[in-house]
PDB file of C-alpha atoms in Angstrom:
ATOM      1  CA  ASN A 235      -9.484  15.073   4.593  1.00 46.00           C
ATOM      2  CA  ARG A 236     -10.986  17.707   2.302  1.00 41.00           C
ATOM      3  CA  GLN A 237     -12.232  16.836  -1.149  1.00 42.00           C
ATOM      4  CA  ASP A 238     -13.592  19.117  -3.873  1.00 43.00           C
ATOM      5  CA  ILE A 239     -16.755  17.425  -5.039  1.00 39.00           C
ATOM      6  CA  SER A 240     -16.854  19.420  -8.251  1.00 39.00           C
ATOM      7  CA  LYS A 241     -13.431  18.125  -9.328  1.00 44.00           C
ATOM      8  CA  ALA A 242     -14.442  14.477  -9.261  1.00 44.00           C
ATOM      9  CA  ASN A 243     -15.771  12.832 -12.401  1.00 46.00           C
ATOM     10  CA  ASN A 244     -19.037  12.411 -10.548  1.00 49.00           C
ATOM     11  CA  THR A 245     -20.248  12.164  -6.984  1.00 62.00           C
ATOM     12  CA  SER A 246     -20.664   8.404  -7.303  1.00 65.00           C
ATOM     13  CA  LEU A 247     -16.877   8.014  -7.017  1.00 66.00           C
ATOM     14  CA  LEU A 248     -16.897   9.809  -3.686  1.00 77.00           C
ATOM     15  CA  SER A 249     -19.883   7.798  -2.529  1.00 81.00           C
ATOM     16  CA  ALA A 250     -18.048   4.594  -3.462  1.00 84.00           C
ATOM     17  CA  GLU A 251     -15.014   5.668  -1.441  1.00 85.00           C
ATOM     18  CA  VAL A 252     -17.167   6.276   1.611  1.00 89.00           C
ATOM     19  CA  GLU A 253     -18.970   2.947   1.209  1.00 91.00           C
ATOM     20  CA  HIS A 254     -15.748   0.954   0.734  1.00 91.00           C
ATOM     21  CA  TRP A 255     -14.013   2.686   3.633  1.00 89.00           C
ATOM     22  CA  LYS A 256     -16.878   2.119   6.052  1.00 91.00           C
ATOM     23  CA  ASN A 257     -17.403  -1.514   5.048  1.00 92.00           C
ATOM     24  CA  ALA A 258     -13.721  -2.426   5.293  1.00 93.00           C
ATOM     25  CA  SER A 259     -13.188  -0.630   8.613  1.00 92.00           C
ATOM     26  CA  LYS A 260     -15.860  -2.826  10.214  1.00 92.00           C
ATOM     27  CA  LEU A 261     -13.553  -5.821   9.736  1.00 93.00           C
ATOM     28  CA  SER A 262     -10.327  -4.487  11.245  1.00 95.00           C
ATOM     29  CA  ASP A 263      -9.096  -2.209  13.994  1.00 94.00           C
ATOM     30  CA  TYR A 264      -6.185  -1.394  11.702  1.00 97.00           C
ATOM     31  CA  ILE A 265      -8.331   0.538   9.249  1.00 96.00           C
ATOM     32  CA  LEU A 266      -8.967   4.099  10.352  1.00 94.00           C
ATOM     33  CA  PRO A 267     -12.680   4.522  11.122  1.00 93.00           C
ATOM     34  CA  LEU A 268     -14.610   6.974   8.976  1.00 88.00           C
ATOM     35  CA  GLN A 269     -16.764   8.726  11.554  1.00 84.00           C
ATOM     36  CA  GLU A 270     -18.674  11.282   9.536  1.00 82.00           C
ATOM     37  CA  VAL A 271     -19.087  12.734   6.065  1.00 80.00           C
ATOM     38  CA  ILE A 272     -19.927  16.443   5.807  1.00 79.00           C
ATOM     39  CA  ASP A 273     -20.916  18.096   2.538  1.00 75.00           C
ATOM     40  CA  ASP A 274     -20.434  21.858   2.714  1.00 72.00           C
ATOM     41  CA  THR A 275     -22.313  23.532  -0.129  1.00 68.00           C
ATOM     42  CA  HIS A 276     -22.001  27.065   1.225  1.00 67.00           C
ATOM     43  CA  GLU A 277     -18.626  27.722  -0.370  1.00 62.00           C
ATOM     44  CA  ALA A 278     -18.111  28.740  -3.999  1.00 60.00           C
ATOM     45  CA  GLU A 279     -17.303  25.111  -4.753  1.00 66.00           C
ATOM     46  CA  ALA A 280     -18.973  22.287  -2.879  1.00 66.00           C
ATOM     47  CA  VAL A 281     -16.546  20.606  -0.485  1.00 73.00           C
ATOM     48  CA  ARG A 282     -16.765  17.215   1.192  1.00 74.00           C
ATOM     49  CA  PHE A 283     -15.083  16.632   4.542  1.00 81.00           C
ATOM     50  CA  LEU A 284     -14.280  13.104   5.672  1.00 83.00           C
ATOM     51  CA  VAL A 285     -13.973  13.013   9.455  1.00 84.00           C
ATOM     52  CA  SER A 286     -11.848  10.361  11.166  1.00 88.00           C
ATOM     53  CA  PRO A 287      -9.964  10.039  14.477  1.00 88.00           C
ATOM     54  CA  TYR A 288      -6.779  12.044  14.941  1.00 88.00           C
ATOM     55  CA  GLN A 289      -3.531  10.070  14.903  1.00 88.00           C
ATOM     56  CA  GLN A 290      -0.924  12.040  16.786  1.00 86.00           C
ATOM     57  CA  ASN A 291       2.155  10.611  15.049  1.00 89.00           C
ATOM     58  CA  GLY A 292       1.075  11.422  11.511  1.00 91.00           C
ATOM     59  CA  SER A 293       1.696   9.135   8.554  1.00 94.00           C
ATOM     60  CA  LEU A 294       4.054   6.186   8.448  1.00 94.00           C
ATOM     61  CA  ARG A 295       6.346   8.245   6.251  1.00 92.00           C
ATOM     62  CA  GLN A 296       6.520  10.973   8.883  1.00 90.00           C
ATOM     63  CA  THR A 297       6.954   8.742  11.913  1.00 87.00           C
ATOM     64  CA  SER A 298       9.098   5.883  10.606  1.00 74.00           C
ATOM     65  CA  LEU A 299      12.483   7.538  10.973  1.00 73.00           C
ATOM     66  CA  LYS A 300      14.591   5.634  13.487  1.00 73.00           C
ATOM     67  CA  LEU A 301      11.714   3.614  14.895  1.00 85.00           C
ATOM     68  CA  PRO A 302      12.831   0.588  16.910  1.00 88.00           C
ATOM     69  CA  LEU A 303      12.802  -2.671  14.986  1.00 86.00           C
ATOM     70  CA  GLU A 304      10.042  -4.142  17.147  1.00 88.00           C
ATOM     71  CA  LEU A 305       7.682  -1.290  16.302  1.00 90.00           C
ATOM     72  CA  LYS A 306       8.489  -1.475  12.589  1.00 90.00           C
ATOM     73  CA  ILE A 307       7.575  -5.153  12.554  1.00 90.00           C
ATOM     74  CA  ARG A 308       4.402  -4.421  14.536  1.00 93.00           C
ATOM     75  CA  TYR A 309       3.368  -1.760  12.011  1.00 94.00           C
ATOM     76  CA  ALA A 310       4.158  -4.118   9.110  1.00 94.00           C
ATOM     77  CA  ARG A 311       1.918  -6.759  10.682  1.00 95.00           C
ATOM     78  CA  GLN A 312      -0.896  -4.291  11.367  1.00 97.00           C
ATOM     79  CA  LEU A 313      -0.794  -2.992   7.801  1.00 98.00           C
ATOM     80  CA  VAL A 314      -1.083  -6.453   6.273  1.00 97.00           C
ATOM     81  CA  LEU A 315      -4.007  -7.199   8.603  1.00 97.00           C
ATOM     82  CA  ALA A 316      -5.688  -4.055   7.277  1.00 97.00           C
ATOM     83  CA  ILE A 317      -5.074  -5.147   3.691  1.00 97.00           C
ATOM     84  CA  GLN A 318      -6.447  -8.590   4.483  1.00 96.00           C
ATOM     85  CA  ALA A 319      -9.630  -6.967   5.824  1.00 95.00           C
ATOM     86  CA  CYS A 320      -9.994  -4.911   2.632  1.00 95.00           C
ATOM     87  CA  HIS A 321      -9.764  -8.044   0.534  1.00 93.00           C
ATOM     88  CA  GLU A 322     -12.185  -9.944   2.758  1.00 93.00           C
ATOM     89  CA  ALA A 323     -14.625  -7.066   2.327  1.00 93.00           C
ATOM     90  CA  GLY A 324     -14.267  -7.502  -1.446  1.00 91.00           C
ATOM     91  CA  TYR A 325     -12.128  -4.464  -2.271  1.00 91.00           C
ATOM     92  CA  LEU A 326      -8.761  -3.688  -3.794  1.00 92.00           C
ATOM     93  CA  HIS A 327      -7.481  -0.691  -1.801  1.00 93.00           C
ATOM     94  CA  GLY A 328      -5.474   0.515  -4.781  1.00 91.00           C
ATOM     95  CA  ASP A 329      -3.235   3.040  -3.049  1.00 94.00           C
ATOM     96  CA  ILE A 330      -1.153   1.329  -0.370  1.00 96.00           C
ATOM     97  CA  LYS A 331       1.761   3.607   0.551  1.00 96.00           C
ATOM     98  CA  PRO A 332       3.340   5.105   3.706  1.00 96.00           C
ATOM     99  CA  ASP A 333       1.345   8.321   3.333  1.00 95.00           C
ATOM    100  CA  ASN A 334      -1.936   6.392   3.672  1.00 96.00           C
ATOM    101  CA  VAL A 335      -0.955   4.676   6.913  1.00 97.00           C
ATOM    102  CA  LEU A 336      -1.579   6.826   9.999  1.00 95.00           C
ATOM    103  CA  CYS A 337       0.160   5.981  13.258  1.00 93.00           C
ATOM    104  CA  GLY A 338      -0.786   6.291  16.888  1.00 86.00           C
ATOM    105  CA  SER A 339       1.414   5.404  19.838  1.00 79.00           C
ATOM    106  CA  ALA A 340       1.296   1.669  19.116  1.00 82.00           C
ATOM    107  CA  ARG A 341      -1.134   1.224  16.221  1.00 91.00           C
ATOM    108  CA  ALA A 342      -0.948   1.854  12.493  1.00 95.00           C
ATOM    109  CA  GLN A 343      -4.205   2.306  10.581  1.00 96.00           C
ATOM    110  CA  LEU A 344      -4.842   2.305   6.842  1.00 97.00           C
ATOM    111  CA  CYS A 345      -6.893   5.158   5.378  1.00 95.00           C
ATOM    112  CA  ASP A 346      -7.860   6.842   2.084  1.00 92.00           C
ATOM    113  CA  PHE A 347     -10.064   4.574  -0.016  1.00 91.00           C
ATOM    114  CA  GLY A 348     -10.250   6.995  -2.941  1.00 87.00           C
ATOM    115  CA  SER A 349      -8.690   4.449  -5.295  1.00 88.00           C
ATOM    116  CA  SER A 350     -10.511   1.379  -3.989  1.00 90.00           C
ATOM    117  CA  VAL A 351     -12.551  -0.789  -6.327  1.00 88.00           C
ATOM    118  CA  PRO A 352     -14.559  -4.015  -5.935  1.00 87.00           C
ATOM    119  CA  CYS A 353     -12.397  -7.070  -6.518  1.00 83.00           C
ATOM    120  CA  LYS A 354     -12.973 -10.822  -6.286  1.00 73.00           C
ATOM    121  CA  SER A 355      -9.627 -12.515  -6.973  1.00 69.00           C
ATOM    122  CA  SER A 356      -5.885 -12.087  -6.590  1.00 63.00           C
ATOM    123  CA  THR A 357      -5.187 -11.506 -10.270  1.00 58.00           C
ATOM    124  CA  GLU A 358      -8.126  -9.718 -11.874  1.00 59.00           C
ATOM    125  CA  GLY A 359     -11.360  -7.851 -11.340  1.00 62.00           C
ATOM    126  CA  GLY A 360     -10.649  -4.325 -10.129  1.00 62.00           C
ATOM    127  CA  MET A 361     -10.673  -1.507 -12.704  1.00 64.00           C
ATOM    128  CA  VAL A 362      -8.148   0.832 -11.114  1.00 66.00           C
ATOM    129  CA  ARG A 363      -8.788   4.552 -11.660  1.00 64.00           C
ATOM    130  CA  TRP A 364      -5.488   5.892 -10.352  1.00 69.00           C
ATOM    131  CA  MET A 365      -2.550   4.733  -8.259  1.00 73.00           C
ATOM    132  CA  THR A 366       0.599   6.361  -6.881  1.00 82.00           C
ATOM    133  CA  SER A 367       3.332   5.710  -9.425  1.00 81.00           C
ATOM    134  CA  ASN A 368       6.118   4.395  -7.152  1.00 85.00           C
ATOM    135  CA  TYR A 369       3.800   1.700  -5.791  1.00 89.00           C
ATOM    136  CA  VAL A 370       2.160   0.507  -8.999  1.00 86.00           C
ATOM    137  CA  ALA A 371       2.393  -3.230  -9.643  1.00 86.00           C
ATOM    138  CA  PRO A 372       3.893  -4.213 -13.026  1.00 82.00           C
ATOM    139  CA  GLU A 373       0.751  -5.954 -14.258  1.00 81.00           C
ATOM    140  CA  ILE A 374      -0.944  -2.547 -14.446  1.00 78.00           C
ATOM    141  CA  PHE A 375       1.194  -1.854 -17.523  1.00 71.00           C
ATOM    142  CA  GLU A 376       0.617  -5.144 -19.274  1.00 68.00           C
ATOM    143  CA  PRO A 377      -1.527  -5.282 -22.426  1.00 54.00           C
ATOM    144  CA  TYR A 378      -5.255  -5.576 -21.765  1.00 51.00           C
ATOM    145  CA  ALA A 379      -4.854  -4.804 -18.061  1.00 53.00           C
ATOM    146  CA  GLY A 380      -7.361  -2.013 -18.514  1.00 51.00           C
ATOM    147  CA  GLN A 381      -9.922  -4.496 -19.812  1.00 53.00           C
ATOM    148  CA  ARG A 382      -9.168  -7.319 -17.386  1.00 60.00           C
ATOM    149  CA  GLY A 383      -8.594  -5.140 -14.351  1.00 64.00           C
ATOM    150  CA  VAL A 384      -6.166  -6.051 -11.598  1.00 78.00           C
ATOM    151  CA  GLY A 385      -6.564  -8.149  -8.491  1.00 86.00           C
ATOM    152  CA  TRP A 386      -5.669  -8.110  -4.835  1.00 89.00           C
ATOM    153  CA  ALA A 387      -2.065  -8.973  -5.654  1.00 92.00           C
ATOM    154  CA  ALA A 388      -1.539  -5.349  -6.718  1.00 92.00           C
ATOM    155  CA  ASP A 389      -2.030  -4.304  -3.087  1.00 95.00           C
ATOM    156  CA  MET A 390       0.584  -6.831  -1.977  1.00 95.00           C
ATOM    157  CA  TRP A 391       3.126  -5.381  -4.401  1.00 93.00           C
ATOM    158  CA  ALA A 392       2.539  -1.924  -2.929  1.00 95.00           C
ATOM    159  CA  TYR A 393       2.780  -3.433   0.551  1.00 96.00           C
ATOM    160  CA  GLY A 394       6.181  -4.902  -0.297  1.00 93.00           C
ATOM    161  CA  VAL A 395       7.465  -1.521  -1.470  1.00 91.00           C
ATOM    162  CA  THR A 396       6.024   0.204   1.614  1.00 94.00           C
ATOM    163  CA  VAL A 397       7.591  -2.227   4.096  1.00 93.00           C
ATOM    164  CA  TYR A 398      10.911  -2.061   2.252  1.00 88.00           C
ATOM    165  CA  GLU A 399      10.824   1.707   2.756  1.00 88.00           C
ATOM    166  CA  LEU A 400       9.818   1.284   6.395  1.00 90.00           C
ATOM    167  CA  MET A 401      12.792  -0.964   7.106  1.00 87.00           C
ATOM    168  CA  HIS A 402      15.099   1.602   5.521  1.00 82.00           C
ATOM    169  CA  ASP A 403      13.692   4.630   7.396  1.00 83.00           C
ATOM    170  CA  MET A 404      12.119   5.913   4.158  1.00 84.00           C
ATOM    171  CA  GLU A 405      15.590   6.500   2.720  1.00 78.00           C
ATOM    172  CA  ALA A 406      15.509   3.797   0.032  1.00 75.00           C
ATOM    173  CA  MET A 407      13.069   2.110  -2.332  1.00 76.00           C
ATOM    174  CA  PRO A 408      13.415  -1.301  -3.961  1.00 76.00           C
ATOM    175  CA  PHE A 409      13.037   0.243  -7.410  1.00 68.00           C
ATOM    176  CA  ASP A 410      15.102   3.358  -7.997  1.00 53.00           C
ATOM    177  CA  GLY A 411      16.553   4.083 -11.417  1.00 46.00           C
ATOM    178  CA  ARG A 412      19.410   6.069  -9.921  1.00 44.00           C
ATOM    179  CA  GLN A 413      20.761   2.843  -8.421  1.00 40.00           C
ATOM    180  CA  LYS A 414      20.024   0.582 -11.362  1.00 38.00           C
ATOM    181  CA  GLU A 415      23.666  -0.412 -11.750  1.00 39.00           C
ATOM    182  CA  LYS A 416      23.550  -2.249  -8.399  1.00 39.00           C
ATOM    183  CA  GLY A 417      21.225  -4.815  -9.926  1.00 34.00           C
ATOM    184  CA  LEU A 418      18.696  -4.593  -7.088  1.00 34.00           C
ATOM    185  CA  ARG A 419      16.961  -1.307  -7.665  1.00 36.00           C
ATOM    186  CA  ILE A 420      15.481  -0.284 -10.975  1.00 35.00           C
ATOM    187  CA  GLY A 421      13.508   2.397 -12.694  1.00 36.00           C
ATOM    188  CA  PRO A 422       9.777   1.667 -12.344  1.00 40.00           C
ATOM    189  CA  PRO A 423       7.918   0.672 -15.510  1.00 38.00           C
ATOM    190  CA  PHE A 424       5.789   3.822 -15.597  1.00 36.00           C
ATOM    191  CA  ILE A 425       8.814   5.801 -16.843  1.00 37.00           C
ATOM    192  CA  ASP A 426       8.977   3.893 -20.118  1.00 39.00           C
ATOM    193  CA  PRO A 427       6.956   0.769 -20.968  1.00 40.00           C
ATOM    194  CA  ALA A 428       9.994  -0.562 -22.844  1.00 38.00           C
ATOM    195  CA  LEU A 429      11.812  -0.936 -19.524  1.00 37.00           C
ATOM    196  CA  GLN A 430       9.609  -3.905 -18.724  1.00 40.00           C
ATOM    197  CA  THR A 431      11.871  -6.107 -20.838  1.00 38.00           C
ATOM    198  CA  HIS A 432      15.064  -4.850 -19.187  1.00 37.00           C
ATOM    199  CA  MET A 433      14.141  -4.829 -15.521  1.00 38.00           C
ATOM    200  CA  TYR A 434      16.210  -6.270 -12.730  1.00 41.00           C
ATOM    201  CA  TRP A 435      13.972  -8.020 -10.239  1.00 44.00           C
ATOM    202  CA  PRO A 436      14.940  -8.358  -6.573  1.00 49.00           C
ATOM    203  CA  THR A 437      16.419 -11.690  -5.591  1.00 50.00           C
ATOM    204  CA  ASN A 438      17.810 -10.836  -2.154  1.00 52.00           C
ATOM    205  CA  THR A 439      17.489  -7.740  -0.016  1.00 55.00           C
ATOM    206  CA  ARG A 440      18.976  -9.207   3.148  1.00 54.00           C
ATOM    207  CA  HIS A 441      22.287  -7.420   2.726  1.00 52.00           C
ATOM    208  CA  THR A 442      20.478  -4.093   2.916  1.00 57.00           C
ATOM    209  CA  ILE A 443      18.866  -4.852   6.294  1.00 62.00           C
ATOM    210  CA  ALA A 444      21.587  -5.587   8.796  1.00 56.00           C
ATOM    211  CA  ASN A 445      19.658  -7.185  11.654  1.00 66.00           C
ATOM    212  CA  PRO A 446      19.553 -10.977  11.146  1.00 66.00           C
ATOM    213  CA  ARG A 447      16.202 -11.176  12.952  1.00 68.00           C
ATOM    214  CA  THR A 448      14.561  -9.668   9.882  1.00 77.00           C
ATOM    215  CA  HIS A 449      15.538 -12.399   7.406  1.00 77.00           C
ATOM    216  CA  ARG A 450      12.027 -13.837   7.183  1.00 81.00           C
ATOM    217  CA  LEU A 451      10.623 -10.340   6.763  1.00 84.00           C
ATOM    218  CA  CYS A 452      13.058  -9.809   3.894  1.00 83.00           C
ATOM    219  CA  ASP A 453      11.825 -13.042   2.314  1.00 83.00           C
ATOM    220  CA  ALA A 454       8.260 -11.738   2.673  1.00 89.00           C
ATOM    221  CA  ILE A 455       9.189  -8.464   0.957  1.00 88.00           C
ATOM    222  CA  ILE A 456      10.738 -10.397  -1.918  1.00 85.00           C
ATOM    223  CA  GLY A 457       7.638 -12.587  -2.130  1.00 90.00           C
ATOM    224  CA  CYS A 458       5.406  -9.526  -2.371  1.00 92.00           C
ATOM    225  CA  LEU A 459       7.545  -8.160  -5.199  1.00 88.00           C
ATOM    226  CA  ALA A 460       7.194 -11.194  -7.447  1.00 86.00           C
ATOM    227  CA  ARG A 461       6.670  -9.980 -10.993  1.00 83.00           C
ATOM    228  CA  ASN A 462       3.878 -12.459 -11.686  1.00 85.00           C
ATOM    229  CA  PRO A 463       0.857 -11.552  -9.535  1.00 88.00           C
ATOM    230  CA  SER A 464      -0.060 -15.225  -9.241  1.00 89.00           C
ATOM    231  CA  ASP A 465       3.276 -15.860  -7.518  1.00 91.00           C
ATOM    232  CA  ARG A 466       2.943 -12.992  -5.070  1.00 92.00           C
ATOM    233  CA  LEU A 467       2.460 -13.672  -1.366  1.00 95.00           C
ATOM    234  CA  ARG A 468      -0.992 -13.338   0.141  1.00 95.00           C
ATOM    235  CA  PRO A 469      -1.672 -11.555   3.439  1.00 96.00           C
ATOM    236  CA  THR A 470      -1.835 -14.904   5.264  1.00 95.00           C
ATOM    237  CA  ASP A 471       1.625 -15.804   3.927  1.00 95.00           C
ATOM    238  CA  VAL A 472       3.079 -12.512   5.140  1.00 95.00           C
ATOM    239  CA  LEU A 473       1.452 -12.892   8.559  1.00 94.00           C
ATOM    240  CA  TYR A 474       3.039 -16.311   8.908  1.00 91.00           C
ATOM    241  CA  ALA A 475       6.459 -14.884   8.036  1.00 89.00           C
ATOM    242  CA  LEU A 476       6.052 -12.038  10.518  1.00 87.00           C
ATOM    243  CA  SER A 477       5.028 -14.445  13.266  1.00 85.00           C
ATOM    244  CA  ARG A 478       8.412 -16.151  12.798  1.00 74.00           C
ATOM    245  CA  THR A 479      10.540 -13.015  12.560  1.00 64.00           C
ATOM    246  CA  TYR A 480      12.049 -13.460  15.981  1.00 55.00           C
TER     247      TYR A 480
END
């Protein structure tokens, strides 16, 4: 993971990423360890290298195609355990998505804490600097969100989108404006703030996942995609649902 130090607003942001990543990884085997930080100042522009273990299967987006159901559910469980560890460490990860989940033969590990911020509750506290648009929770766009910050629930929204993609082999998202007429998938609010008053919110995704063993997982996805962050499932709720998937 190569980062141009000179392109950051200041080096404190990079230092915060390293601190958050190291602290959170101490609490879970499902967070990729950050082994070393190397600052190379010999190039024209100073470059920081973040060194972590190699995961042979690449990101969840790369490896998820046609995975067996059992492994998909295992990865979903491991990812929510990683998110739970982040929150217990006092951080909002801020950029949960398939690209930031690296996969080994039987283990998925969360990485990239570049968007992480300190956070103390499920609904407010973290002043998010940037997030990946397709995974942004709706409260980010509400008035005064920039002053109030967002809470851990924003990670659970992104988790719901990520697991929805995982169950569909990365071929579908729960919010896609091109399929708006189906009433399930919609254009995300970052396209136009006015869409917030015309959004269709998911009520049932079971018909899109054929295997009946995944019904509780579907309920968990829906619970993570609750519009109100206070109504969104917590990691412990999702873990309970996953323990009853079979």
